[in-house]
Coordinates of C-alpha atoms in Angstrom, one line a residue:
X1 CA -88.0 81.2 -131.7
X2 CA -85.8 84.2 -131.8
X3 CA -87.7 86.0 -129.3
X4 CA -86.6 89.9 -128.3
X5 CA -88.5 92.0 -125.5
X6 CA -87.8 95.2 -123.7
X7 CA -87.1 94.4 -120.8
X8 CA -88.3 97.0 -118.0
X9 CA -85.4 96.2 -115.4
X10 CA -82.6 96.6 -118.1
X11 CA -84.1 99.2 -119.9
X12 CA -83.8 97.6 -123.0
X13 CA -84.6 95.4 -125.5
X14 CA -83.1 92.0 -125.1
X15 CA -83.2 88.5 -126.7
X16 CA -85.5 86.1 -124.6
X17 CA -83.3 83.0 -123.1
X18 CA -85.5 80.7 -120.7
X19 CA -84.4 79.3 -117.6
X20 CA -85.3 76.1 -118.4
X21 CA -85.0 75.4 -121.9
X22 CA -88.3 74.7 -123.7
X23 CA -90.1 76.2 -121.0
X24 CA -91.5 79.2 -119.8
X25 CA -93.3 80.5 -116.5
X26 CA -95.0 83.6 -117.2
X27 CA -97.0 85.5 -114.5
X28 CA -99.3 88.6 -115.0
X29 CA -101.1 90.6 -112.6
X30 CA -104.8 90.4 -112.5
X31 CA -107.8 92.3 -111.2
X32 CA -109.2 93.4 -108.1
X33 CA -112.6 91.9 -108.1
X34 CA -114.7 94.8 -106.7
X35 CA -116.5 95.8 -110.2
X36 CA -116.4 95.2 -113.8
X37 CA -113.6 95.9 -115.9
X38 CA -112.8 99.3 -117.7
X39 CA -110.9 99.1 -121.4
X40 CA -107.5 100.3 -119.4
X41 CA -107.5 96.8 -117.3
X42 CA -108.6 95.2 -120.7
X43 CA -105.4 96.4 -122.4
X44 CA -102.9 94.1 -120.1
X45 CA -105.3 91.0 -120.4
X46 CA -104.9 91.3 -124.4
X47 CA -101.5 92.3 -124.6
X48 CA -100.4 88.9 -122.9
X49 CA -102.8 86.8 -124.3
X50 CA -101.5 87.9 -128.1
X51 CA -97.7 87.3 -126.0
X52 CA -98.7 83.8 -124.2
X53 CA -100.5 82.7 -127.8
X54 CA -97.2 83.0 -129.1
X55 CA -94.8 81.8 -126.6
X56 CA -96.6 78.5 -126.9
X57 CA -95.9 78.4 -130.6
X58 CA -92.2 77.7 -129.2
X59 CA -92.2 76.7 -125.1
X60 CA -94.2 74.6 -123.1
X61 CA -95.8 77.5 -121.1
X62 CA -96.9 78.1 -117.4
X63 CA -99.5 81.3 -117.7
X64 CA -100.6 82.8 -114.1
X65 CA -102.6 85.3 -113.6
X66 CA -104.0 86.2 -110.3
X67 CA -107.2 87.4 -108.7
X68 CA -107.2 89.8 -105.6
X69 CA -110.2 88.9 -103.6
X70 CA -109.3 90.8 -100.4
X71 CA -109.1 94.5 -100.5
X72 CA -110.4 97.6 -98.7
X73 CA -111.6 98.9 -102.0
X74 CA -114.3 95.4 -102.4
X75 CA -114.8 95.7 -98.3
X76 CA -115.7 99.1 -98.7
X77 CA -117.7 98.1 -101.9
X78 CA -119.9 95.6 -100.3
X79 CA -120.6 97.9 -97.0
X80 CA -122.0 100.8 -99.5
X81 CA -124.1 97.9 -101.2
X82 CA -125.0 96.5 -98.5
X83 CA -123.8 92.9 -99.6
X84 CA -122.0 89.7 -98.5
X85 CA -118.3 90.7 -99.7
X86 CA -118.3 86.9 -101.0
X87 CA -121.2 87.3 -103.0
X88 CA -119.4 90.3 -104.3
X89 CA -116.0 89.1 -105.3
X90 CA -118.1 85.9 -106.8
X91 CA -120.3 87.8 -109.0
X92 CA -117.3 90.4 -110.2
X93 CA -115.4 87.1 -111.0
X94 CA -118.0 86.1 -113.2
X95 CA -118.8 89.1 -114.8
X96 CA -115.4 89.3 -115.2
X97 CA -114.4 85.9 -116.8
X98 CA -117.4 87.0 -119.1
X99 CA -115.9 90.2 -120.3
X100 CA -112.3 88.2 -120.7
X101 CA -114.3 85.7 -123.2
X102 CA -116.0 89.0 -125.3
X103 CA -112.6 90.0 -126.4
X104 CA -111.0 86.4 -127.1
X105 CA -109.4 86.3 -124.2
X106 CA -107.8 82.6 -123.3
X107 CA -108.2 81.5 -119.5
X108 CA -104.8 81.2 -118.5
X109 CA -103.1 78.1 -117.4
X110 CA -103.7 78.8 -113.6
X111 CA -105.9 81.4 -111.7
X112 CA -105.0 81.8 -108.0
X113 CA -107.1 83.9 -105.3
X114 CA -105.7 85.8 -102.7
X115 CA -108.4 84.1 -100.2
X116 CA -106.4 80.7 -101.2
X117 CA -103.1 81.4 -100.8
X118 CA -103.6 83.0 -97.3
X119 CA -101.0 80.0 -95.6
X120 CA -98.5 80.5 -98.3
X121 CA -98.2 84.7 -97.7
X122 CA -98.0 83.7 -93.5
X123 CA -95.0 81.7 -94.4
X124 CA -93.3 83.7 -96.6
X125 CA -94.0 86.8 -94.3
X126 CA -92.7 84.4 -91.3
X127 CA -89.5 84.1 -93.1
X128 CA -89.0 87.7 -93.9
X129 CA -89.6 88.4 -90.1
X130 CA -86.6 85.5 -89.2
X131 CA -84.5 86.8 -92.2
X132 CA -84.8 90.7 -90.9
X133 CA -86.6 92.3 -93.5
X134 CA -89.3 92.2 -91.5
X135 CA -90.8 93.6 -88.3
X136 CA -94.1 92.7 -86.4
X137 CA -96.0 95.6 -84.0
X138 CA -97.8 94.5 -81.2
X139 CA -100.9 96.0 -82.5
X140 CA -100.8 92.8 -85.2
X141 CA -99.2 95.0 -88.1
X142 CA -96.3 93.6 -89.9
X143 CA -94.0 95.8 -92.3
X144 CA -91.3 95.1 -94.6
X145 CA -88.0 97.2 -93.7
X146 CA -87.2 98.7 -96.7
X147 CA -83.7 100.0 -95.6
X148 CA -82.7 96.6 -95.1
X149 CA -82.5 95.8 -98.6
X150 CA -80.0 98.2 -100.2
X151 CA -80.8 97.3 -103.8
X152 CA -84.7 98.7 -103.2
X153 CA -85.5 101.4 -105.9
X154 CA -83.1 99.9 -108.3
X155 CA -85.8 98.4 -109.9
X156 CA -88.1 101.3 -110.3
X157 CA -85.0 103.8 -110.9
X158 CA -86.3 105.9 -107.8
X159 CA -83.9 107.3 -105.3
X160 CA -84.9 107.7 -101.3
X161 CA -87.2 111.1 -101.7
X162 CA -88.9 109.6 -104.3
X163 CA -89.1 106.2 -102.7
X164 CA -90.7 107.9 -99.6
X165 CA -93.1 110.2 -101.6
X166 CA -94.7 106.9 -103.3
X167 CA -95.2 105.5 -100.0
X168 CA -96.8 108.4 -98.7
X169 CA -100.2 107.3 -98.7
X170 CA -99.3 104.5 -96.1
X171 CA -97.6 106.8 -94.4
X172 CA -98.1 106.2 -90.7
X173 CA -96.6 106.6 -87.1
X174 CA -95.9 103.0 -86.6
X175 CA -93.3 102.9 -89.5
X176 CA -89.6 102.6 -88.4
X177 CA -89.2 104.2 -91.6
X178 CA -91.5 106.3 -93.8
X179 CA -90.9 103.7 -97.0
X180 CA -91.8 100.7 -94.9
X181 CA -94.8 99.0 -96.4
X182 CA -97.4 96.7 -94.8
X183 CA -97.0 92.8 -95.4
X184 CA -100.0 92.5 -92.9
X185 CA -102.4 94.5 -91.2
X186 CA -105.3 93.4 -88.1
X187 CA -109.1 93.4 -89.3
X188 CA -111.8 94.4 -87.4
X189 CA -115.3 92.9 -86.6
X190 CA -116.4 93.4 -89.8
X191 CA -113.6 93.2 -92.3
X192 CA -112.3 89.9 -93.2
X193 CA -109.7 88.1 -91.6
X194 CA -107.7 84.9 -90.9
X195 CA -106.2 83.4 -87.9
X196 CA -102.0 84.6 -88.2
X197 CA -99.0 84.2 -85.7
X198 CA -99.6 88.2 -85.3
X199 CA -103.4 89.5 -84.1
X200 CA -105.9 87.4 -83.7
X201 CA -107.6 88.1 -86.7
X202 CA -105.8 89.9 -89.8
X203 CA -105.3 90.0 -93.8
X204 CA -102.5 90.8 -95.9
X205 CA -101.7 93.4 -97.5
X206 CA -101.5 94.5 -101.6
X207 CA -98.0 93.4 -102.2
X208 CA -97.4 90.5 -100.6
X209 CA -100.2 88.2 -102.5
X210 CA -98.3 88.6 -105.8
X211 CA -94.9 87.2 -104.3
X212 CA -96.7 84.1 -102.3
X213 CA -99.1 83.1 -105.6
X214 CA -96.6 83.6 -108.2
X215 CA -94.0 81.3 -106.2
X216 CA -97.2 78.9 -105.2
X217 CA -97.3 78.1 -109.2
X218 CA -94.0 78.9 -111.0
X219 CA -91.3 78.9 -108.1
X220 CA -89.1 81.6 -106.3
X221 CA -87.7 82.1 -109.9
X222 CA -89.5 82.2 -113.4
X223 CA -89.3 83.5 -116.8
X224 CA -91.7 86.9 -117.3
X225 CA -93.6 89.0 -115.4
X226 CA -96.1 91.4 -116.9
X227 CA -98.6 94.1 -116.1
X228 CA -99.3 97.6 -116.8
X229 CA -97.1 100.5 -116.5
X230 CA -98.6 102.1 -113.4
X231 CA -97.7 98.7 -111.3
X232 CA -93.5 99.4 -111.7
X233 CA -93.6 101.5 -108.6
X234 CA -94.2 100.4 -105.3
X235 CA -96.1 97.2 -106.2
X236 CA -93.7 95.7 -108.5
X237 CA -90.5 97.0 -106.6
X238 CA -92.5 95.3 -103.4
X239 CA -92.6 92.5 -105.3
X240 CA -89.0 92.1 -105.7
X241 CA -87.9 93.2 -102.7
X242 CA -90.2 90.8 -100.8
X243 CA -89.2 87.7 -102.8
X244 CA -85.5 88.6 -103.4
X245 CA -85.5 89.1 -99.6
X246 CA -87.0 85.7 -98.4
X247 CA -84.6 83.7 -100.3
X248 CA -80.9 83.5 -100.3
X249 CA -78.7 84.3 -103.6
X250 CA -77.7 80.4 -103.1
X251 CA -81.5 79.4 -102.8
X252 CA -82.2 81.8 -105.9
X253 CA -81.6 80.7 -110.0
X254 CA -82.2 84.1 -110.8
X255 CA -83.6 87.3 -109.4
X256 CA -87.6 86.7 -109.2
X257 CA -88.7 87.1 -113.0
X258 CA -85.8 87.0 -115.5
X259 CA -87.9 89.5 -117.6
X260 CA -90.2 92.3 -116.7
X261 CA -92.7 93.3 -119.8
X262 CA -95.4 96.3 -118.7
X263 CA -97.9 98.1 -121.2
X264 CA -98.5 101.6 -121.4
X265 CA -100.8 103.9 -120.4
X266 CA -104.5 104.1 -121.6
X267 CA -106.0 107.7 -122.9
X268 CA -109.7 107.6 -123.5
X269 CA -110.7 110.2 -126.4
X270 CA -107.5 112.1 -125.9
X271 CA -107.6 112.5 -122.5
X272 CA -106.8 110.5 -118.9
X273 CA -109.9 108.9 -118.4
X274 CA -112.7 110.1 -115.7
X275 CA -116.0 109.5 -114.9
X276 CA -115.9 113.2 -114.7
X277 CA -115.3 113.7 -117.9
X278 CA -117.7 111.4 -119.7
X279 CA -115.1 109.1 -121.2
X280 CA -114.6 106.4 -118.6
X281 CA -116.1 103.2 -120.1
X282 CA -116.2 100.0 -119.0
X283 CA -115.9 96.9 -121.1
X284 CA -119.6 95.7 -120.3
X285 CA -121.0 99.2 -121.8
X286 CA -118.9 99.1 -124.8
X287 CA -119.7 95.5 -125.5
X288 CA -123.6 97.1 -126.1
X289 CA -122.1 98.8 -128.5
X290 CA -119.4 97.0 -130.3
X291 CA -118.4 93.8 -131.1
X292 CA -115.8 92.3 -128.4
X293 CA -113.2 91.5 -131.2
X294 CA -113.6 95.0 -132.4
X295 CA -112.5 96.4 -128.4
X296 CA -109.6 93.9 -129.0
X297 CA -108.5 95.0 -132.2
X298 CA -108.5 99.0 -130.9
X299 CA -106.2 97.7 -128.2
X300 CA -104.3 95.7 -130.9
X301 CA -103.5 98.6 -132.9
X302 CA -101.0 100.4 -130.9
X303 CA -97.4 99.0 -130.1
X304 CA -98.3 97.3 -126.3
X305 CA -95.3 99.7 -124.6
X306 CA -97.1 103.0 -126.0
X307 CA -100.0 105.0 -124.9
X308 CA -103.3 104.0 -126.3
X309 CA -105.6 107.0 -127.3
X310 CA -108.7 104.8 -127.1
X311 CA -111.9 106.6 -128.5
X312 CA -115.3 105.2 -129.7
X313 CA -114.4 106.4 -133.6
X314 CA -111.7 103.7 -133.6
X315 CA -114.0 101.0 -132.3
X316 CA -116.6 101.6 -135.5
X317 CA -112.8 101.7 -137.3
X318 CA -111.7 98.7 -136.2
X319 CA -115.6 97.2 -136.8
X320 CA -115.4 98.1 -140.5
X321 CA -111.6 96.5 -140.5
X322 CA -113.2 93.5 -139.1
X323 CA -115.7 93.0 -141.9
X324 CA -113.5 92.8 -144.4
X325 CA -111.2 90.8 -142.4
X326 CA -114.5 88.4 -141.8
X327 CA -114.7 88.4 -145.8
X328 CA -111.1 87.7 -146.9
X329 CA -111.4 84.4 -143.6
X330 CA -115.1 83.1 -146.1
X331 CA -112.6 83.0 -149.2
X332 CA -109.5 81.3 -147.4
X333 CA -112.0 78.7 -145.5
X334 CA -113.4 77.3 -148.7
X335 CA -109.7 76.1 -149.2
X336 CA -110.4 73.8 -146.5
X337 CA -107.0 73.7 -144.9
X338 CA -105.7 73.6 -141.7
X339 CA -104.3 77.3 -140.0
X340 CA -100.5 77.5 -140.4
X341 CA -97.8 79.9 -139.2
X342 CA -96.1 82.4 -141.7
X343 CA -92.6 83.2 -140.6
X344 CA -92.5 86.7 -141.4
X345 CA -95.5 86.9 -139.3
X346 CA -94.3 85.1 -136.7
X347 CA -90.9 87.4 -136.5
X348 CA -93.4 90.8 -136.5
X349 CA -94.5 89.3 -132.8
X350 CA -91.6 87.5 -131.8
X351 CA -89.7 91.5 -132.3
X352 CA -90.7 92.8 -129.1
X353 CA -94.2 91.5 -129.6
X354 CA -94.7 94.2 -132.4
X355 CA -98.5 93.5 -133.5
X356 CA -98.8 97.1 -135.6
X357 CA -95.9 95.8 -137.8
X358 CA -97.8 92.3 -137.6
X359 CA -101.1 93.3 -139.0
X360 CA -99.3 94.8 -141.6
X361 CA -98.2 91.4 -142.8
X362 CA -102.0 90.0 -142.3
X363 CA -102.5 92.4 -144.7
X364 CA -99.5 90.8 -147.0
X365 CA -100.9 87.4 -146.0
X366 CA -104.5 88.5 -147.4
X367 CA -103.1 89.0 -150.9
X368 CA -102.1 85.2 -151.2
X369 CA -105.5 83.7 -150.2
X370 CA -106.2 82.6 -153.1
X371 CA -104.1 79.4 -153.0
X372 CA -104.6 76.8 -149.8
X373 CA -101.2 77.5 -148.6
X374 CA -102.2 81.1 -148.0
X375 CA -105.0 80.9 -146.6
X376 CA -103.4 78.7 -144.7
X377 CA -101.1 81.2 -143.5
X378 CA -103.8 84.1 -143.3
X379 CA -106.0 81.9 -140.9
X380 CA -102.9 81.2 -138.6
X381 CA -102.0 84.9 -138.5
X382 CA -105.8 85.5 -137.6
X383 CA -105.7 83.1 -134.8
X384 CA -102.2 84.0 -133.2
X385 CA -103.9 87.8 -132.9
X386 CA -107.1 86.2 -131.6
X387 CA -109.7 88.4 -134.1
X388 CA -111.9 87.1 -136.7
X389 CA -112.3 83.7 -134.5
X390 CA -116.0 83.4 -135.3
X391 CA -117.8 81.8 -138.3
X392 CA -118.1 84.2 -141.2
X393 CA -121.8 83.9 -141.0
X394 CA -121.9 84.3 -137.3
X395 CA -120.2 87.2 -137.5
X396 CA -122.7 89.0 -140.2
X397 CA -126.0 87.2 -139.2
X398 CA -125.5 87.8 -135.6
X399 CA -125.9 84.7 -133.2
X400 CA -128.0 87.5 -131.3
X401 CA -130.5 90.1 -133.3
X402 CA -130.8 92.4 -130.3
X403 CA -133.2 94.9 -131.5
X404 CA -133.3 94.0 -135.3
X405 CA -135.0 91.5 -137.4
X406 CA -134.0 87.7 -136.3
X407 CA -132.2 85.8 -139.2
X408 CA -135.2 84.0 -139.8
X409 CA -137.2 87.4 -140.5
X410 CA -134.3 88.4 -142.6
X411 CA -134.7 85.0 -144.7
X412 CA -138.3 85.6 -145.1
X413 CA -137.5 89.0 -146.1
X414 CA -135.2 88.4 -149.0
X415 CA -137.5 85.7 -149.9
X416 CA -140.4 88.0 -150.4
X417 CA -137.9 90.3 -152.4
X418 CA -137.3 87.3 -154.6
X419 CA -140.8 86.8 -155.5
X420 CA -141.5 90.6 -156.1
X421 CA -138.2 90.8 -158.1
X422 CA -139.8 87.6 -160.4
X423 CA -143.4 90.1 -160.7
X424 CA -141.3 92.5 -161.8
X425 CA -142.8 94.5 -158.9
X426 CA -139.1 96.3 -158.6
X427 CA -140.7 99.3 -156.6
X428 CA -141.8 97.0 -153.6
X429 CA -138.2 95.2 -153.8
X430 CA -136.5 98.1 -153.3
X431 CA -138.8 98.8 -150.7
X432 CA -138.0 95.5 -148.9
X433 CA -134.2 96.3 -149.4
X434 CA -133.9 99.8 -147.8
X435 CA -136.8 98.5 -144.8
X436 CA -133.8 95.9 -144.0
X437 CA -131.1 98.4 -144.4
X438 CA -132.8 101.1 -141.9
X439 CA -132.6 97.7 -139.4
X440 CA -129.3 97.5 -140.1
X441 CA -129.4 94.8 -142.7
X442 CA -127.2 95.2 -145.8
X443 CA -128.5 92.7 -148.9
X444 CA -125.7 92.1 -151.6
X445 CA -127.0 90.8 -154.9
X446 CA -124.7 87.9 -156.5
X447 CA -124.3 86.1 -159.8
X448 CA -127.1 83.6 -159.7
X449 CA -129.8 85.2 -158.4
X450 CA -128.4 84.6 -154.8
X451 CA -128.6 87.2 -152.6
X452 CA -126.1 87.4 -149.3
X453 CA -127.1 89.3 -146.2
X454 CA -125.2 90.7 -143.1
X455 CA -125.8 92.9 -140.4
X456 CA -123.9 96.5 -140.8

């Protein structure tokens, strides 16, 4: 696979070489389970599942992607609910796992909590301390010395004021130095907390859990790590700095990830979005709305390293797109063949993961259907994007009615049509026929006397 990303730490686009070859280790940070997900968290879970779905068409691939079950935002969370914070970090992570399946989402290969990799941030903290990038306070905080790593900010292109600017809201009097960030912190009564060589009862802090889970699964040194643009500075330059700093070059392949992909930022009806505003949605309230492959195919439709300008015209867009996407997959599937891969398709993707320029060949692909090798094509191009995965009739019948008339009710419907149609009552068929379109139900009239259905 001749594979190009921009890469963030170069600042450029690059041809993809594995460490190992025929294998990748890709890891991707994940959410903070204190609610359900917005569309701007949903953009980096679909950007890398299109990017892991076609890694594996060439590498044996390692997908991680974390969960952060310790926070003060879920702490905070359950105190103003008035709830167990495990009952809240379990019930987000199901909600959420829920919301990752509405938009075709594919588990990845490992899911680590924070809450189990507790030993594995002690160590490596333990050896930052003995290395001395590290200094513990007798009140049971420990920070990382970020003037004992001269390369910090190379990463994130920041210089010292800037470096001390985006630290400023951990600024605090115990800092040696005003850029210092905390690898661990002391927890009250109340707050959650686990027996550490520091206090007698802490947690750690934000940075640190990416660095001890991602080498838990993939090693000190992997292949790709993603996320979205926001995370380059500090939590990705923490990153770096933490794991560069516990190992020595000699102990080190490479420098933490080889490759550093990151999505861009997510505008909600052309501007940053805000409660306040009325345009902050989460992915559970659009999903009453809208298909989950539609949300997807929204988020699809810009190039991953741009901004998105997500609005709820482009979801009934992208809806409409889908129908006819749903009826050009009926023709190709009565061909009866299995989904291949079209190479001009494949080198849309594999150029930076470039999935505009790629559903521009779908809509190439779509022209050949005709024959069995291109539908053949058209249905592999359908499943490396991850849309149009459901049955044809699935997708028009609805599995679920919601508030219109059950498929059943439908059938009877048409049936009852039939038999007016054959009295020649034509007045009470078109009746029938615009009762079923007011409840969203469109009839289309074939050669035959068979009449198809779908919902609108």
């Amino acid at each position: 696979m001749d594979l190009k990303i921009y890469d963030t730490s170069r600042r450029q686009k690059v041809t993809f070489e594995p460490r190992i070859q025929g294998k990748v280790g890709m890891y991707v940070c994940g959410p903070t389970v204190y609610d359900r997900i917005h569309i701007g968290n949903a953009r980096p879970l679909v950007v890398f599942d299109v990017f892991a779905r076609l890694l594996r068409r060439g590498y044996d691939v390692t997908y991680v992607r974390n969960i952060t079950d310790i926070d003060d935002k879920i702490n905070a969370r359950a105190k103003e609910r008035g709830i167990d914070i495990r009952d809240l970090t379990e019930t987000t992570v199901d909600r959420f796992r829920e919301d990752c399946a509405a938009l075709n989402v594919l588990p990845p290969d490992h899911e680590p909590r924070a809450t189990e990799t507790i030993a594995e941030m002690i160590a490596l903290i333990e050896t930052l301390i003995e290395r001395g990038h590290a200094y513990a306070l007798e009140d049971g905080h420990v920070l990382f010395s970020v003037p004992s790593w001269p390369d910090y900010g190379k990463f994130a292109n920041k210089d010292r004021d800037e470096q001390i600017s985006g630290a400023r809201v951990d600024v605090a009097s115990y800092k040696r130095d005003p850029a210092d960030f905390v690898l661990w912190k002391p927890s009250d009564a109340e707050t959650p907390g686990w027996p550490n060589p520091w206090c007698e009862k802490g947690r750690p802090g934000w940075h640190i859990e990416c660095s001890a889970m991602s080498e838990k699964f993939l090693g000190p040194d992997f292949d790709i790590h993603g996320g979205g643009i926001d995370l380059v500075f500090p939590h990705h330059q923490n990153e770096i700095a933490q794991s560069c700093c516990a190992h020595a070059e000699s102990e080190r392949g490479d420098r933490f990830a080889r490759y550093w992909m990151h999505n861009g930022y997510l505008m909600s009806e052309g501007e940053k979005m805000s409660k306040s505003l009325g345009n902050f949605y989460t992915v559970a309230e659009l999903l009453e709305e809208f298909p989950g492959e539609a949300l997807r195919l929204v988020i699809l439709q810009a190039h991953y390293r741009q901004p998105l300008d997500f609005s709820k015209d482009k979801c009934r867009e992208a809806k409409a797109a889908l129908d006819r996407l749903y009826r050009l997959k009926q023709t190709a599937l009565t061909h009866g063949v299995d989904p291949s891969v079209d190479g001009a398709f494949v080198s849309a993707l594999s150029d930076d993961l470039n999935v505009p320029l790629a559903l521009a060949k779908l809509h190439e692909l779509a022209e050949g259907i005709d024959t069995a090798e291109g539908a053949a094509r058209f249905l592999g191009a359908l499943d490396l994007l991850g849309i149009a995965q459901m049955e044809p009739d699935v997708w028009f019948k609805g599995a679920d009615a919601g508030d219109g008339p059950s498929a059943e009710e439908v059938e009877s419907l048409i049936e009852a049509r039939k038999a007016a149609k054959a009295a020649k009552n034509f007045a009470e068929a078109d009746r029938i026929r615009d009762e079923l379109k007011d409840k969203g139900v469109v009839l289309e009239d074939k050669p035959g006397g068979v009449t198809e259905w779908r919902r609108a």
